Amino acid sequence: MGRSLNLSQAGEYAIAALSRLALFAPQPVTVERLASVQCIPQAFLSKILGRCAKAGIVRAKTGPSGGMALAREAGKITILEIIEACEGSYARQLCVFYPDRACDGASCQIYCPLRKEEEALRQRLARATLADMAAALKDHPDAQGDR
C-alpha cells in the first residue's frame, strides 16, 4: 500500500471544517455545528479554528447569527496555507544526509531527490485551494446533511 501525505488530526480537521465553511459562505457557521457534523470535540475544533483565525484564514462573527466564516474567498485560500496554520512550516528543515545541518534546498550542491519531491508536493498544495476541496465535498455522496 502506498503512503500518503501524513497530516496531523488538526490539519485534517481544519481542511474538512474550512471546506464546510466554504459551502456555507458567506454565512457564518457555529463551531458547535461544525464539530457535530465532523463528530469531533468542540474544544479541539475551537483550538484549530483559533490557529486559522490567527493566520487570517477565518474570522469570528459575533451576535445572534454569529459563528465562524472564511476571511477570504475560498479560491484564494490554499491547502498549504491551512496546513501551515495548523502544523507549522511544510518545508524540510534539516539535511537528509547530515541531520546537524540545515537543508539548503535548491542551492545545495547535492539537491537530493527527496527534497525535490517534497518541494513539488509543496507547490501542488500551494495551487490547490479551499474552493477545490469544497467542490469535492459538495459532490461527496455522504455530504447531503452538511448544508
mmCIF file with all atom_site columns, N, CA, C and O in Angstrom, residues 15 18-24 74 79 129-140:
data_model
loop_
_atom_site.group_PDB
_atom_site.id
_atom_site.type_symbol
_atom_site.label_atom_id
_atom_site.label_alt_id
_atom_site.label_comp_id
_atom_site.label_asym_id
_atom_site.label_entity_id
_atom_site.label_seq_id
_atom_site.pdbx_PDB_ins_code
_atom_site.Cartn_x
_atom_site.Cartn_y
_atom_site.Cartn_z
_atom_site.occupancy
_atom_site.B_iso_or_equiv
_atom_site.pdbx_formal_charge
_atom_site.auth_seq_id
_atom_site.auth_comp_id
_atom_site.auth_asym_id
_atom_site.auth_atom_id
_atom_site.pdbx_PDB_model_num
ATOM 1  N N  . ILE A 1 15  ? -8.918  21.243 7.328  1.00 0.00 ? 15  ILE A N  1
ATOM 2  C CA . ILE A 1 15  ? -9.303  21.207 5.909  1.00 0.00 ? 15  ILE A CA 1
ATOM 3  C C  . ILE A 1 15  ? -10.778 20.837 5.774  1.00 0.00 ? 15  ILE A C  1
ATOM 4  O O  . ILE A 1 15  ? -11.520 21.462 5.012  1.00 0.00 ? 15  ILE A O  1
ATOM 5  N N  . LEU A 1 18  ? -13.005 23.840 7.191  1.00 0.00 ? 18  LEU A N  1
ATOM 6  C CA . LEU A 1 18  ? -12.966 25.008 6.310  1.00 0.00 ? 18  LEU A CA 1
ATOM 7  C C  . LEU A 1 18  ? -13.647 24.718 4.980  1.00 0.00 ? 18  LEU A C  1
ATOM 8  O O  . LEU A 1 18  ? -14.245 25.617 4.377  1.00 0.00 ? 18  LEU A O  1
ATOM 9  N N  . SER A 1 19  ? -13.609 23.475 4.535  1.00 0.00 ? 19  SER A N  1
ATOM 10 C CA . SER A 1 19  ? -14.345 23.099 3.317  1.00 0.00 ? 19  SER A CA 1
ATOM 11 C C  . SER A 1 19  ? -15.839 23.290 3.546  1.00 0.00 ? 19  SER A C  1
ATOM 12 O O  . SER A 1 19  ? -16.557 23.770 2.669  1.00 0.00 ? 19  SER A O  1
ATOM 13 N N  . ARG A 1 20  ? -16.294 22.916 4.721  1.00 0.00 ? 20  ARG A N  1
ATOM 14 C CA . ARG A 1 20  ? -17.710 23.119 5.047  1.00 0.00 ? 20  ARG A CA 1
ATOM 15 C C  . ARG A 1 20  ? -18.045 24.604 5.152  1.00 0.00 ? 20  ARG A C  1
ATOM 16 O O  . ARG A 1 20  ? -19.090 25.044 4.688  1.00 0.00 ? 20  ARG A O  1
ATOM 17 N N  . LEU A 1 21  ? -17.154 25.385 5.751  1.00 0.00 ? 21  LEU A N  1
ATOM 18 C CA . LEU A 1 21  ? -17.385 26.831 5.804  1.00 0.00 ? 21  LEU A CA 1
ATOM 19 C C  . LEU A 1 21  ? -17.500 27.417 4.400  1.00 0.00 ? 21  LEU A C  1
ATOM 20 O O  . LEU A 1 21  ? -18.311 28.313 4.159  1.00 0.00 ? 21  LEU A O  1
ATOM 21 N N  . ALA A 1 22  ? -16.694 26.902 3.485  1.00 0.00 ? 22  ALA A N  1
ATOM 22 C CA . ALA A 1 22  ? -16.744 27.390 2.100  1.00 0.00 ? 22  ALA A CA 1
ATOM 23 C C  . ALA A 1 22  ? -18.100 27.091 1.461  1.00 0.00 ? 22  ALA A C  1
ATOM 24 O O  . ALA A 1 22  ? -18.608 27.893 0.673  1.00 0.00 ? 22  ALA A O  1
ATOM 25 N N  . LEU A 1 23  ? -18.708 25.953 1.803  1.00 0.00 ? 23  LEU A N  1
ATOM 26 C CA . LEU A 1 23  ? -20.030 25.629 1.263  1.00 0.00 ? 23  LEU A CA 1
ATOM 27 C C  . LEU A 1 23  ? -21.099 26.597 1.768  1.00 0.00 ? 23  LEU A C  1
ATOM 28 O O  . LEU A 1 23  ? -22.060 26.881 1.071  1.00 0.00 ? 23  LEU A O  1
ATOM 29 N N  . PHE A 1 24  ? -20.925 27.090 2.984  1.00 0.00 ? 24  PHE A N  1
ATOM 30 C CA . PHE A 1 24  ? -21.895 27.995 3.581  1.00 0.00 ? 24  PHE A CA 1
ATOM 31 C C  . PHE A 1 24  ? -21.615 29.472 3.276  1.00 0.00 ? 24  PHE A C  1
ATOM 32 O O  . PHE A 1 24  ? -22.457 30.317 3.568  1.00 0.00 ? 24  PHE A O  1
ATOM 33 N N  . ALA A 1 74  ? -12.892 31.356 -0.885 1.00 0.00 ? 74  ALA A N  1
ATOM 34 C CA . ALA A 1 74  ? -12.316 30.012 -0.809 1.00 0.00 ? 74  ALA A CA 1
ATOM 35 C C  . ALA A 1 74  ? -11.269 29.770 -1.894 1.00 0.00 ? 74  ALA A C  1
ATOM 36 O O  . ALA A 1 74  ? -10.294 29.046 -1.674 1.00 0.00 ? 74  ALA A O  1
ATOM 37 N N  . ILE A 1 79  ? -4.506  25.102 0.294  1.00 0.00 ? 79  ILE A N  1
ATOM 38 C CA . ILE A 1 79  ? -4.406  23.979 1.232  1.00 0.00 ? 79  ILE A CA 1
ATOM 39 C C  . ILE A 1 79  ? -3.087  24.078 2.001  1.00 0.00 ? 79  ILE A C  1
ATOM 40 O O  . ILE A 1 79  ? -3.048  23.805 3.204  1.00 0.00 ? 79  ILE A O  1
ATOM 41 N N  . THR A 1 129 ? -6.803  24.821 -3.822 1.00 0.00 ? 129 THR A N  1
ATOM 42 C CA . THR A 1 129 ? -7.496  25.793 -2.985 1.00 0.00 ? 129 THR A CA 1
ATOM 43 C C  . THR A 1 129 ? -8.614  25.153 -2.172 1.00 0.00 ? 129 THR A C  1
ATOM 44 O O  . THR A 1 129 ? -9.047  24.032 -2.442 1.00 0.00 ? 129 THR A O  1
ATOM 45 N N  . LEU A 1 130 ? -9.076  25.926 -1.239 1.00 0.00 ? 130 LEU A N  1
ATOM 46 C CA . LEU A 1 130 ? -10.203 25.504 -0.434 1.00 0.00 ? 130 LEU A CA 1
ATOM 47 C C  . LEU A 1 130 ? -11.449 25.357 -1.305 1.00 0.00 ? 130 LEU A C  1
ATOM 48 O O  . LEU A 1 130 ? -12.287 24.496 -1.054 1.00 0.00 ? 130 LEU A O  1
ATOM 49 N N  . ALA A 1 131 ? -11.555 26.140 -2.355 1.00 0.00 ? 131 ALA A N  1
ATOM 50 C CA . ALA A 1 131 ? -12.679 26.002 -3.290 1.00 0.00 ? 131 ALA A CA 1
ATOM 51 C C  . ALA A 1 131 ? -12.655 24.621 -3.946 1.00 0.00 ? 131 ALA A C  1
ATOM 52 O O  . ALA A 1 131 ? -13.715 24.006 -4.142 1.00 0.00 ? 131 ALA A O  1
ATOM 53 N N  . ASP A 1 132 ? -11.471 24.115 -4.268 1.00 0.00 ? 132 ASP A N  1
ATOM 54 C CA . ASP A 1 132 ? -11.347 22.763 -4.833 1.00 0.00 ? 132 ASP A CA 1
ATOM 55 C C  . ASP A 1 132 ? -11.857 21.720 -3.838 1.00 0.00 ? 132 ASP A C  1
ATOM 56 O O  . ASP A 1 132 ? -12.580 20.791 -4.213 1.00 0.00 ? 132 ASP A O  1
ATOM 57 N N  . MET A 1 133 ? -11.480 21.875 -2.583 1.00 0.00 ? 133 MET A N  1
ATOM 58 C CA . MET A 1 133 ? -11.907 20.927 -1.550 1.00 0.00 ? 133 MET A CA 1
ATOM 59 C C  . MET A 1 133 ? -13.415 21.011 -1.327 1.00 0.00 ? 133 MET A C  1
ATOM 60 O O  . MET A 1 133 ? -14.076 19.990 -1.180 1.00 0.00 ? 133 MET A O  1
ATOM 61 N N  . ALA A 1 134 ? -13.953 22.218 -1.308 1.00 0.00 ? 134 ALA A N  1
ATOM 62 C CA . ALA A 1 134 ? -15.395 22.388 -1.099 1.00 0.00 ? 134 ALA A CA 1
ATOM 63 C C  . ALA A 1 134 ? -16.182 21.765 -2.244 1.00 0.00 ? 134 ALA A C  1
ATOM 64 O O  . ALA A 1 134 ? -17.232 21.150 -2.023 1.00 0.00 ? 134 ALA A O  1
ATOM 65 N N  . ALA A 1 135 ? -15.673 21.902 -3.456 1.00 0.00 ? 135 ALA A N  1
ATOM 66 C CA . ALA A 1 135 ? -16.343 21.293 -4.611 1.00 0.00 ? 135 ALA A CA 1
ATOM 67 C C  . ALA A 1 135 ? -16.360 19.772 -4.475 1.00 0.00 ? 135 ALA A C  1
ATOM 68 O O  . ALA A 1 135 ? -17.372 19.123 -4.769 1.00 0.00 ? 135 ALA A O  1
ATOM 69 N N  . ALA A 1 136 ? -15.262 19.200 -4.013 1.00 0.00 ? 136 ALA A N  1
ATOM 70 C CA . ALA A 1 136 ? -15.205 17.749 -3.809 1.00 0.00 ? 136 ALA A CA 1
ATOM 71 C C  . ALA A 1 136 ? -16.167 17.323 -2.706 1.00 0.00 ? 136 ALA A C  1
ATOM 72 O O  . ALA A 1 136 ? -16.858 16.311 -2.830 1.00 0.00 ? 136 ALA A O  1
ATOM 73 N N  . LEU A 1 137 ? -16.233 18.100 -1.631 1.00 0.00 ? 137 LEU A N  1
ATOM 74 C CA . LEU A 1 137 ? -17.150 17.786 -0.536 1.00 0.00 ? 137 LEU A CA 1
ATOM 75 C C  . LEU A 1 137 ? -18.598 17.873 -1.007 1.00 0.00 ? 137 LEU A C  1
ATOM 76 O O  . LEU A 1 137 ? -19.414 17.010 -0.692 1.00 0.00 ? 137 LEU A O  1
ATOM 77 N N  . LYS A 1 138 ? -18.892 18.884 -1.770 1.00 0.00 ? 138 LYS A N  1
ATOM 78 C CA . LYS A 1 138 ? -20.264 19.077 -2.273 1.00 0.00 ? 138 LYS A CA 1
ATOM 79 C C  . LYS A 1 138 ? -20.720 17.878 -3.097 1.00 0.00 ? 138 LYS A C  1
ATOM 80 O O  . LYS A 1 138 ? -21.877 17.477 -3.046 1.00 0.00 ? 138 LYS A O  1
ATOM 81 N N  . ASP A 1 139 ? -19.788 17.279 -3.856 1.00 0.00 ? 139 ASP A N  1
ATOM 82 C CA . ASP A 1 139 ? -20.107 16.132 -4.693 1.00 0.00 ? 139 ASP A CA 1
ATOM 83 C C  . ASP A 1 139 ? -20.079 14.798 -3.960 1.00 0.00 ? 139 ASP A C  1
ATOM 84 O O  . ASP A 1 139 ? -20.480 13.779 -4.509 1.00 0.00 ? 139 ASP A O  1
ATOM 85 N N  . HIS A 1 140 ? -19.567 14.793 -2.723 1.00 0.00 ? 140 HIS A N  1
ATOM 86 C CA . HIS A 1 140 ? -19.439 13.551 -1.970 1.00 0.00 ? 140 HIS A CA 1
ATOM 87 C C  . HIS A 1 140 ? -20.828 12.996 -1.642 1.00 0.00 ? 140 HIS A C  1
ATOM 88 O O  . HIS A 1 140 ? -21.712 13.722 -1.213 1.00 0.00 ? 140 HIS A O  1
#
